[in-house]
Coordinates of C-alpha atoms and ligand atoms in Angstrom, one line a residue:
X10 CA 0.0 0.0 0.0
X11 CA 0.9 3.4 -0.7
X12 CA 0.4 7.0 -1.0
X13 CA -0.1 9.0 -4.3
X14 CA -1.1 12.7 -4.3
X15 CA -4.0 13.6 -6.7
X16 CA -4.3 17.3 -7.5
X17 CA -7.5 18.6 -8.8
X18 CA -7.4 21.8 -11.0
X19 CA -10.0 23.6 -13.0
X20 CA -9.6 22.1 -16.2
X21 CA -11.9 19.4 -18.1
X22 CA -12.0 15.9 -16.9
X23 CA -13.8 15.0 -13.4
X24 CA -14.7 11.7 -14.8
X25 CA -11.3 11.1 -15.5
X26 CA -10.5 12.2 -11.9
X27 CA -13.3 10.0 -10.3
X28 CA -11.7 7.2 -12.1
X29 CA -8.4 7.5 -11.1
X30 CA -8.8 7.5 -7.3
X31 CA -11.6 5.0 -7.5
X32 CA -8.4 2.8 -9.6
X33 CA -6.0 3.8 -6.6
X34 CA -8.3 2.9 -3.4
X35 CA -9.6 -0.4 -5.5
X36 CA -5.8 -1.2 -5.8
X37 CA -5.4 -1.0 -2.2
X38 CA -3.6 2.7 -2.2
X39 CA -3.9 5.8 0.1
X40 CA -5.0 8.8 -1.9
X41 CA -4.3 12.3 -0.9
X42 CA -6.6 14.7 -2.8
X43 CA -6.4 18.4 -3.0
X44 CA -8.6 20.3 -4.8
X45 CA -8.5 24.4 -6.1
X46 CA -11.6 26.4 -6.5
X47 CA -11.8 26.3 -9.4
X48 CA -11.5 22.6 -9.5
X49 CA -14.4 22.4 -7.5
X50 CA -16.2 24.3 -10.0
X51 CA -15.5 22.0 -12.5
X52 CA -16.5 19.1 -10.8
X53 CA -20.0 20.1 -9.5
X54 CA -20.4 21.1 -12.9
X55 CA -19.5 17.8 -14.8
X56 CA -20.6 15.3 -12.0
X57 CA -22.7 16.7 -9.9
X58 CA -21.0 16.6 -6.9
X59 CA -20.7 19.6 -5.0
X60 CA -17.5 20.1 -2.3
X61 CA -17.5 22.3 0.3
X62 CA -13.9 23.0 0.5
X63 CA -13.8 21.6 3.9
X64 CA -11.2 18.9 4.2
X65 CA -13.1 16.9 6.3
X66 CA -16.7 17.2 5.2
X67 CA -15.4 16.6 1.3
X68 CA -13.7 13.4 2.2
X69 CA -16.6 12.5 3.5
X70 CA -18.7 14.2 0.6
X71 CA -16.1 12.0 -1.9
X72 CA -16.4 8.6 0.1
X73 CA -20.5 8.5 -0.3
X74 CA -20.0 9.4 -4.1
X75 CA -17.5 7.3 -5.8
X76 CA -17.4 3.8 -5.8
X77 CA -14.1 3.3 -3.7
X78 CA -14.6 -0.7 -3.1
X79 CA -13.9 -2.4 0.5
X80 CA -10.2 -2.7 0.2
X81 CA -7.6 -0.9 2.6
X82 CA -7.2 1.8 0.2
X83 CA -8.6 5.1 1.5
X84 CA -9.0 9.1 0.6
X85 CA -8.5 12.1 2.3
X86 CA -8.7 15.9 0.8
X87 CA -6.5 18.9 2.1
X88 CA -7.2 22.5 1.7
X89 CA -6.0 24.1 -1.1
X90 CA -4.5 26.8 1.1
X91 CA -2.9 24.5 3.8
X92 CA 0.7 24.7 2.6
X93 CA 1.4 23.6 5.9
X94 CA -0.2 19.8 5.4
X95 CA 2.1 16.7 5.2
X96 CA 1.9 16.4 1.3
X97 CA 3.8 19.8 1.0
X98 CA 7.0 18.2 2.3
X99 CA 9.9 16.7 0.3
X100 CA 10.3 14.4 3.8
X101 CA 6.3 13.2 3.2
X102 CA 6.3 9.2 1.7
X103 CA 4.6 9.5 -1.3
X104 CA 5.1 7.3 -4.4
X105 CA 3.9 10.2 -6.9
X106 CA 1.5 12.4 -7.6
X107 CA -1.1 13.2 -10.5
X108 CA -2.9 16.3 -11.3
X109 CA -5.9 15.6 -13.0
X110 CA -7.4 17.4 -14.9
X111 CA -4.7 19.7 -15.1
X112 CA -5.8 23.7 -16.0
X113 CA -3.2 25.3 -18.3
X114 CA -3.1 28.0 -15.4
X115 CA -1.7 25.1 -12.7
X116 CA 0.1 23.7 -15.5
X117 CA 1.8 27.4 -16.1
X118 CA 2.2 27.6 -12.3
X119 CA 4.0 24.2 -11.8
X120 CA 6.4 24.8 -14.8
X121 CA 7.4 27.9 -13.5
X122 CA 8.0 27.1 -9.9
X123 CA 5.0 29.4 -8.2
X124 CA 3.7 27.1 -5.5
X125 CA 1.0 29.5 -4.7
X126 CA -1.3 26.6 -3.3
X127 CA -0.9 23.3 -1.8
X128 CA -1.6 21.5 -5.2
X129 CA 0.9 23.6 -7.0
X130 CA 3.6 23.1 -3.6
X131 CA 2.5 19.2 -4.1
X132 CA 3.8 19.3 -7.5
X133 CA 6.8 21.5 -6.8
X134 CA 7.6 18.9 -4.3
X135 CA 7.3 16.1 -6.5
X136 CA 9.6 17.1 -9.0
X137 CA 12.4 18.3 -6.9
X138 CA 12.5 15.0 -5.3
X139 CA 12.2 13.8 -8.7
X140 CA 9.0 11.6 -8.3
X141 CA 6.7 10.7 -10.8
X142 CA 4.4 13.8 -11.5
X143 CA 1.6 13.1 -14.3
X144 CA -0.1 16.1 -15.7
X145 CA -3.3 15.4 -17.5
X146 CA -4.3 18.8 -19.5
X147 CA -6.8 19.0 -21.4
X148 CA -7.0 22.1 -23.7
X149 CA -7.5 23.0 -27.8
X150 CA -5.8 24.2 -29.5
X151 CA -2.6 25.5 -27.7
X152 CA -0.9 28.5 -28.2
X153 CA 2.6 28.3 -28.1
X154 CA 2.8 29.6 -24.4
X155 CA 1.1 26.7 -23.5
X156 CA 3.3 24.3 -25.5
X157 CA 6.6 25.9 -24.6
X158 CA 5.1 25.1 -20.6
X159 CA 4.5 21.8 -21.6
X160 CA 8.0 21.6 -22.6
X161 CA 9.2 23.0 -19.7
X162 CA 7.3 21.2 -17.2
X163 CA 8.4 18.1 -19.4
X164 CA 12.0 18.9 -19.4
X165 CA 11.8 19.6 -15.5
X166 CA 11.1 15.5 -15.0
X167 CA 6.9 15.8 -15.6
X168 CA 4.8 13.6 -17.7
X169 CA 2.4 15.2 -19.9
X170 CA -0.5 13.1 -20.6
X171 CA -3.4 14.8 -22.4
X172 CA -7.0 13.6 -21.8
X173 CA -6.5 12.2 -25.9
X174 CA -8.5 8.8 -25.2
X175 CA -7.7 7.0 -28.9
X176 CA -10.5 5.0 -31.1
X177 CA -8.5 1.7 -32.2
X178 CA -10.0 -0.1 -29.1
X179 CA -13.5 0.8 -30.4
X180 CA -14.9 2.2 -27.6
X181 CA -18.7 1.5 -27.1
X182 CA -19.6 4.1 -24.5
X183 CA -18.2 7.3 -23.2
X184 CA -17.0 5.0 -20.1
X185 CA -14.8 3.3 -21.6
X186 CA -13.0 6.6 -23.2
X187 CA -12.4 7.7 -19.9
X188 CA -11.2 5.2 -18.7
X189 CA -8.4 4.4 -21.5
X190 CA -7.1 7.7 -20.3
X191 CA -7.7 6.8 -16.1
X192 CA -5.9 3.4 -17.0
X193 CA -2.8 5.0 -18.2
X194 CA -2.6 7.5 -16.1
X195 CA -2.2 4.9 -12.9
X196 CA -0.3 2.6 -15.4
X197 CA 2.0 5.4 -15.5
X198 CA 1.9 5.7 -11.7
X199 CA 3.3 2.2 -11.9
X200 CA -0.2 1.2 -10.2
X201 CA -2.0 -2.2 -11.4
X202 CA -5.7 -1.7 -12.7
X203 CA -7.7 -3.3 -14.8
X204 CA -8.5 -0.1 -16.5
X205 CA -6.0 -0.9 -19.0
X206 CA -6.4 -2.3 -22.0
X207 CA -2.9 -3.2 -23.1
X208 CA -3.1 -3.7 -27.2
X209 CA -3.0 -7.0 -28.4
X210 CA -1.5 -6.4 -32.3
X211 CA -2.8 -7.3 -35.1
X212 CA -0.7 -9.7 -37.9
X213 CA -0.3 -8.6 -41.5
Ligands
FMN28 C1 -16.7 24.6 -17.0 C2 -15.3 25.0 -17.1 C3 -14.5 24.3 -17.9 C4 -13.1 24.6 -18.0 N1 -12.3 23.8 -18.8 C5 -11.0 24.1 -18.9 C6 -10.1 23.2 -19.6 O1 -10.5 22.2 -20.2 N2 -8.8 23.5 -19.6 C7 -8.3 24.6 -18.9 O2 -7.1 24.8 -18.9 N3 -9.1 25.4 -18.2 C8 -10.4 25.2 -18.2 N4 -11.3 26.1 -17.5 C9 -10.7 27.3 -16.9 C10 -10.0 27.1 -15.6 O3 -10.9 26.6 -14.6 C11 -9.5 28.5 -15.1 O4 -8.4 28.9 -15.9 C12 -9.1 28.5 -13.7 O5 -8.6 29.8 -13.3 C13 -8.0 27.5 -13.3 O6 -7.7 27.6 -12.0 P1 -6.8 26.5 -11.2 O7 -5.6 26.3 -12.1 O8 -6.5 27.2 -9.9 O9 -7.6 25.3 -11.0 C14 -12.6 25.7 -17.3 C15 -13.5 26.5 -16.5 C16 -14.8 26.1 -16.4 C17 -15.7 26.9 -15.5

């Protein structure tokens, strides 16, 4: 069992989020989940599922709304603003962290180094003690601010991984799009899930 940091920005892709921790807690894994404002937004918006930004009533508020099996795994949010919590420190035992959906503006902030909340500080951390750190954005088109952040967040130790779901599996329902991106995200965390479809080939 271990413990992966899920950051939650303002960008498009709560199901994608829902998945991902529901694929960490299934698989047996702590998830620490911090969430901005404007992540909150986003979520109520595209799920239905409206935090408080209370730590303590929205792990509560997360545990009654997503299907988080009966294994050991378990959740528990932090206050955007609480640079103080554990998951701000390069000392905290973390195997990685994911921000998902990632906003172009957290993306901007992480390649830049701002740390102005605990999500961003999260990140920071992660990359100066050069752990995985998967950033899911989802934005179109990008300008070339954008793509040069990408770069730099890339070059700093990140992976990128845009919410791009592909078509050759032939997906039959917008499930299973989401979760060809949820499953690589965690395969990329080096978690097991069977979210992933790995591809089979096909002969000549
Ligand atoms: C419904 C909705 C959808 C949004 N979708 C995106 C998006 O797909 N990508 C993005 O970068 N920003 C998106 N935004 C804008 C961000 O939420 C906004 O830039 C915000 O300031 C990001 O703040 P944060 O980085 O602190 O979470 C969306 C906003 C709303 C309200």
């Amino acid at each position: 069992m271990s413990n992966y940091v899920v950051g939650i920005s303002g960008g498009s892709g709560a199901p994608y989020t829902r998945r991902v921790i529901e694929g960490l807690v299934q698989a047996g894994h702590d998830a620490k989940i911090v969430v901005t404002d404007a992540g909150r937004r986003v979520f109520e918006i595209e799920l239905g599922i409206a935090l408080t930004g209370d730590p303590a009533e929205d792990t509560r508020i997360l545990a009654d709304n997503l299907d988080l099996g009966s294994g050991s795994g378990s959740i528990e949010l932090f206050g955007q603003r609480n640079v103080a919590a554990t998951i701000a420190s390069g000392s905290y035992a973390c195997e990685g962290m994911v921000v998902v959906p990632c906003s172009m503006g957290t993306l901007a902030r992480i390649a830049t180094g701002i740390s102005s909340n605990l999500l961003e500080r999260a990140a920071d951390t992660a990359l100066k003690e050069r752990r995985h750190l998967i950033l899911v954005p989802r934005e179109t088109p990008l300008s070339l601010i954008l793509l040069r952040n990408m770069t730099a967040v890339t070059e700093a130790g990140a992976l990128v991984m845009p919410a791009m779901p592909g078509f050759y599996h032939l997906p039959e329902s917008v499930d299973d799009l989401v979760d060809m991106i949820a499953g690589r995200v965690l395969n990329g965390l080096g978690v097991d899930s069977t979210l992933l479809r790995r591809w089979q080939g096909i002969g000549d």
